[in-house]
CSV table of C-alpha atoms in Angstrom, one decimal:
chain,number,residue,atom,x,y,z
A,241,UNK,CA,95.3,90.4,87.3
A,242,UNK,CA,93.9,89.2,90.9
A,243,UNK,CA,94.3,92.8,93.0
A,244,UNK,CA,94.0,90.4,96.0
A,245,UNK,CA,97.2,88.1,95.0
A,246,UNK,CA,99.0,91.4,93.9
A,247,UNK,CA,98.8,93.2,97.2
A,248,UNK,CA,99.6,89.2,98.9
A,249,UNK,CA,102.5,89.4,96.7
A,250,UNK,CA,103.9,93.2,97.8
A,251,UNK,CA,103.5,92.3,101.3
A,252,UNK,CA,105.2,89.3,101.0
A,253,UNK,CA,108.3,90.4,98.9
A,254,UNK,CA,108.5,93.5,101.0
A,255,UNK,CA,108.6,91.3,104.1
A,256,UNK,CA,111.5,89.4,102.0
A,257,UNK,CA,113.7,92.0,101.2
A,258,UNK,CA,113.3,94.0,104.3
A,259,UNK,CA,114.2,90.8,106.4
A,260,UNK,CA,118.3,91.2,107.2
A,261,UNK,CA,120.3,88.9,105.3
A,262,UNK,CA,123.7,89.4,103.0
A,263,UNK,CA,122.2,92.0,100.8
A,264,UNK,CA,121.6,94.4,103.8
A,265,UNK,CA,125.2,93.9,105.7
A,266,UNK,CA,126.4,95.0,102.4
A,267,UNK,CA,124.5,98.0,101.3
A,268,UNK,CA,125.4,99.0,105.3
A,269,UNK,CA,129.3,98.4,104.9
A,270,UNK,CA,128.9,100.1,101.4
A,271,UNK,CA,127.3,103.6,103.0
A,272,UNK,CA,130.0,103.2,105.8
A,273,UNK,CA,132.6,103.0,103.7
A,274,UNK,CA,131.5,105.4,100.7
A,275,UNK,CA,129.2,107.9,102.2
A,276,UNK,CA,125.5,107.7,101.2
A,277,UNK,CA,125.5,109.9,98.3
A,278,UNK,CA,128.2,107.8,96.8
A,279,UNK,CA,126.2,104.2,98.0
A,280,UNK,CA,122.6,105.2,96.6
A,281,UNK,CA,123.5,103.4,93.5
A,282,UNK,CA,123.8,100.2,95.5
A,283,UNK,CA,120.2,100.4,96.3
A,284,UNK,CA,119.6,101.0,92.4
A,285,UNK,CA,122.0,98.0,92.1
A,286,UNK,CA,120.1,95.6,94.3
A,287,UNK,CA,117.0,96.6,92.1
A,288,UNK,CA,118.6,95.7,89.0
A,289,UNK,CA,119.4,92.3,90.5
A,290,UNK,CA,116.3,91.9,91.5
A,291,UNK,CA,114.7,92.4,88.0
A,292,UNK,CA,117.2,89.6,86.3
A,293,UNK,CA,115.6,87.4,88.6
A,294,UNK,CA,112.5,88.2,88.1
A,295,UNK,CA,113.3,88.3,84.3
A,296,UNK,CA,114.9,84.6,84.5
A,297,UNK,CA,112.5,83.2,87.1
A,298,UNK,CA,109.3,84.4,85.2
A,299,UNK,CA,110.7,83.4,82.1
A,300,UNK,CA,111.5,79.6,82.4
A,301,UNK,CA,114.7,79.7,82.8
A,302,UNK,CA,114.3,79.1,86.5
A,303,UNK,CA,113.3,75.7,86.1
A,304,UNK,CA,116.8,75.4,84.4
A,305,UNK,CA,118.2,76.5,87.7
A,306,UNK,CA,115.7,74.7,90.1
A,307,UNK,CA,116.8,71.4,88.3
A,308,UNK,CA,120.6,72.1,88.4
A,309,UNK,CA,121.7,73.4,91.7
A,310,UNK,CA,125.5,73.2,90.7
A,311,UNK,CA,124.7,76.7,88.9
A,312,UNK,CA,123.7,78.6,92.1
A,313,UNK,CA,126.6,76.4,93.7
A,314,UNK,CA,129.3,78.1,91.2
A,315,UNK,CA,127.6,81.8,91.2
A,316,UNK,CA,127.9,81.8,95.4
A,317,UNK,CA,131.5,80.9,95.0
A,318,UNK,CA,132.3,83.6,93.0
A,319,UNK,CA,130.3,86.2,95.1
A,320,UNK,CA,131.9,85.3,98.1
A,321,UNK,CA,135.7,84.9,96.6
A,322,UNK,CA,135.0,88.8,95.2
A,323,UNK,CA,133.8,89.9,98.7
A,324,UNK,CA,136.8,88.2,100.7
A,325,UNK,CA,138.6,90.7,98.0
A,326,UNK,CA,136.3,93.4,99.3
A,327,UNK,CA,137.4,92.5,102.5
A,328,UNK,CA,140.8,93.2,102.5
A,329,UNK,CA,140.7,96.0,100.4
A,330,UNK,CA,138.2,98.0,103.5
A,331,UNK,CA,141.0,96.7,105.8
A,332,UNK,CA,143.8,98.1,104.8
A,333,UNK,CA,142.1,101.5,104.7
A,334,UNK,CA,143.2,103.0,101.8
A,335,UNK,CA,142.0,106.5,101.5
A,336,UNK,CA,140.0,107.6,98.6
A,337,UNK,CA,139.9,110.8,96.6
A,338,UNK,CA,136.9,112.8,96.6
A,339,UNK,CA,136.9,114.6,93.8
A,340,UNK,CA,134.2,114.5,90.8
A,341,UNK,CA,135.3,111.8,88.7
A,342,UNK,CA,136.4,109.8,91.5
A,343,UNK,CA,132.7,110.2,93.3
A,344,UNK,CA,130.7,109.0,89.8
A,345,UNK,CA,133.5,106.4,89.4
A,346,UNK,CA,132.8,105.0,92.8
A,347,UNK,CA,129.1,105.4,92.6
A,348,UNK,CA,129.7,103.2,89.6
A,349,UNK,CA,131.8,100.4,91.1
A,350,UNK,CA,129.1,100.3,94.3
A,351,UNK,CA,126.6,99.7,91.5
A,352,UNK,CA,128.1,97.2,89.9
A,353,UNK,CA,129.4,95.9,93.1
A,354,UNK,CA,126.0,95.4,94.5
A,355,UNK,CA,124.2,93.6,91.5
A,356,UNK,CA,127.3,90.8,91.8
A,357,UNK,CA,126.1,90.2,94.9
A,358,UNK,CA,122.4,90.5,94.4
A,359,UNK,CA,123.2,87.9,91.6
A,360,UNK,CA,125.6,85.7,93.8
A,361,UNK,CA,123.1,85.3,96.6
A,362,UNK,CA,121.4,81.9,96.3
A,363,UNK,CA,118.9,83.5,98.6
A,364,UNK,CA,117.6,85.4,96.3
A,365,UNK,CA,117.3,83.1,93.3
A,366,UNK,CA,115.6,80.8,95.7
A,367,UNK,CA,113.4,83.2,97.3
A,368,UNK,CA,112.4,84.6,93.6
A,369,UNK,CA,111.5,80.6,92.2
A,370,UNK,CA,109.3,79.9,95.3
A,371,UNK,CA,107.5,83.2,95.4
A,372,UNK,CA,106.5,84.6,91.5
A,373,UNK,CA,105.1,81.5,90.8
A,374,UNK,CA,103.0,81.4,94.0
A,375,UNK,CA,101.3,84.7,93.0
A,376,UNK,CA,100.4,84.3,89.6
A,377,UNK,CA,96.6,83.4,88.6
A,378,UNK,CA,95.8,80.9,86.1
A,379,UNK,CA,93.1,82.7,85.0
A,380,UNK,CA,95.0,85.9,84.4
A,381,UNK,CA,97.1,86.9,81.5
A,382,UNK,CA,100.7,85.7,81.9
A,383,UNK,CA,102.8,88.2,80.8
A,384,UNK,CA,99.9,90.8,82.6
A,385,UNK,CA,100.9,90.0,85.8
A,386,UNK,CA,104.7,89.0,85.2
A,387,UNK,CA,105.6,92.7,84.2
A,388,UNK,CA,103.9,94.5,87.3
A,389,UNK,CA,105.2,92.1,89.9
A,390,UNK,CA,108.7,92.0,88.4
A,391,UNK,CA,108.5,96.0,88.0
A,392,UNK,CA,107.1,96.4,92.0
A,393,UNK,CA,109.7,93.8,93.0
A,394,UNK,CA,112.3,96.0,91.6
A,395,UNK,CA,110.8,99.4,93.1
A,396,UNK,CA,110.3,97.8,96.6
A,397,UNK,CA,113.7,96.6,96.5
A,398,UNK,CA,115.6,100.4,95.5
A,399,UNK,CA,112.9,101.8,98.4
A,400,UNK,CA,114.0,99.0,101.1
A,401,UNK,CA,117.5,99.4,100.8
A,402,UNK,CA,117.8,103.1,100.3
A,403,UNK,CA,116.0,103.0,103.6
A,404,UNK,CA,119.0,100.7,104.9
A,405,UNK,CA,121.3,103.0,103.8
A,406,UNK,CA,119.9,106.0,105.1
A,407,UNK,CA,119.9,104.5,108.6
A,408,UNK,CA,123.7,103.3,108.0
A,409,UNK,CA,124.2,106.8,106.9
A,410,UNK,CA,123.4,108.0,110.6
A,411,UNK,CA,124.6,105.5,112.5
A,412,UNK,CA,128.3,106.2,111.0
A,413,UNK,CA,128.5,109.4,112.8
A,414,UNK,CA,129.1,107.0,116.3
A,415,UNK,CA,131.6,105.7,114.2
A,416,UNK,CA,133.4,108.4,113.5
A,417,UNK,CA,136.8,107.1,114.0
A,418,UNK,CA,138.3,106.3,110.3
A,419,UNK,CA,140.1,103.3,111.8
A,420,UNK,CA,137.0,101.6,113.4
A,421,UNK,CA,134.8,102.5,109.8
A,422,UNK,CA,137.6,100.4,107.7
A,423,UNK,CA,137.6,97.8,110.3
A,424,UNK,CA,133.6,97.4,110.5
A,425,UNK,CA,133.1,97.8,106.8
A,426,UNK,CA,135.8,94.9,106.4
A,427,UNK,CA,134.1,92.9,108.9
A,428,UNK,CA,131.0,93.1,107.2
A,429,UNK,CA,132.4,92.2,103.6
A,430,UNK,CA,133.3,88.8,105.2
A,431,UNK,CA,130.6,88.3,107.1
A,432,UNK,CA,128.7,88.7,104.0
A,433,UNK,CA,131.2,86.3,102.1
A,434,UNK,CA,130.8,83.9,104.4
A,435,UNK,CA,127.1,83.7,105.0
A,436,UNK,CA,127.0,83.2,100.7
A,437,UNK,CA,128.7,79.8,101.2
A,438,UNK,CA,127.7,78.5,104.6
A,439,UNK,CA,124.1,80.0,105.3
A,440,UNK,CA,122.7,79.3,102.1
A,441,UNK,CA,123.5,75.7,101.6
């Protein structure tokens, strides 16, 4: 592996992620709405995502996707569709329980909730096909520098965003009115919605 490219390559996908886009307004209206204990498995969400598109990118696949942009077309639908749901769920303010099961319940929905729209964000997929590629030597072993940029990729991405949160986290306590959270987090959820479809074309 060229040490050169590698460190090119975490400046440049750190630079990436940490640039505000969908992903962030969402892990911020997920910590606003849940709390940041319960939202920290976002951040381990967006890293999962992160590492499928690495995964598909670095193994060929993306030149499926590259070729047929319909697919990214269908997957930002969907995204967007499930966070209009989102949406109106934060805005009717429904209050949730906090007791155990409903805490690692939650933590597990923000997880889950947070890789669908890793996955949905064109961004992302497009981001991924332009930059892997970019960094990998052709003198170098493939699959030798496919594992530690996909594995960095993933652990920049957890770091980046459980730094978003964390700064969410804080900035909820001027928001302390319950009202004004729901409304904020809902607003978010479609702003997020609708940058999927209309920023990303």
């Amino acid at each position: 592996m060229d040490f050169h490219l590698f460190v090119l390559f975490l400046v440049t996908f750190t630079a990436a992620v940490a640039l505000p886009g969908p992903n962030v307004a969402f892990a911020v209206a997920q910590t606003l709405k849940h709390g940041l204990k319960i939202a920290i498995p976002g951040a381990i969400g967006f890293g999962t995502g992160v590492a499928v598109h690495a995964a598909v990118v670095l193994s060929g696949v993306g030149i499926f996707i590259r070729d047929n942009q319909w697919v990214l077309l269908y997957v930002r639908w969907i995204g967007a569709i499930y966070l209009g749901y989102l949406s109106i769920i934060a805005s009717c303010g429904k209050r949730e329980s906090r007791t155990e099961d409903a805490v690692r319940w939650n933590s597990r929905q923000v997880f889950v909730d947070s890789l669908i729209v890793s996955l949905a964000n064109p961004k992302g997929w497009l981001a991924t096909l332009v930059t892997y590629p970019s960094f990998i030597s052709p003198s170098g072993s493939y699959l030798g520098q496919a594992v530690p940029m996909g594995t960095a990729a993933t652990a920049i991405s957890v770091a980046v965003y459980c730094g978003y949160m964390v700064l969410a986290d804080r900035a909820s306590v001027v928001l302390s009115n319950r009202s004004m959270l729901e409304k904020t987090t809902g607003a978010l959820y479609a702003c997020v919605a609708v940058s999927l479809v209309f920023l990303n074309r």
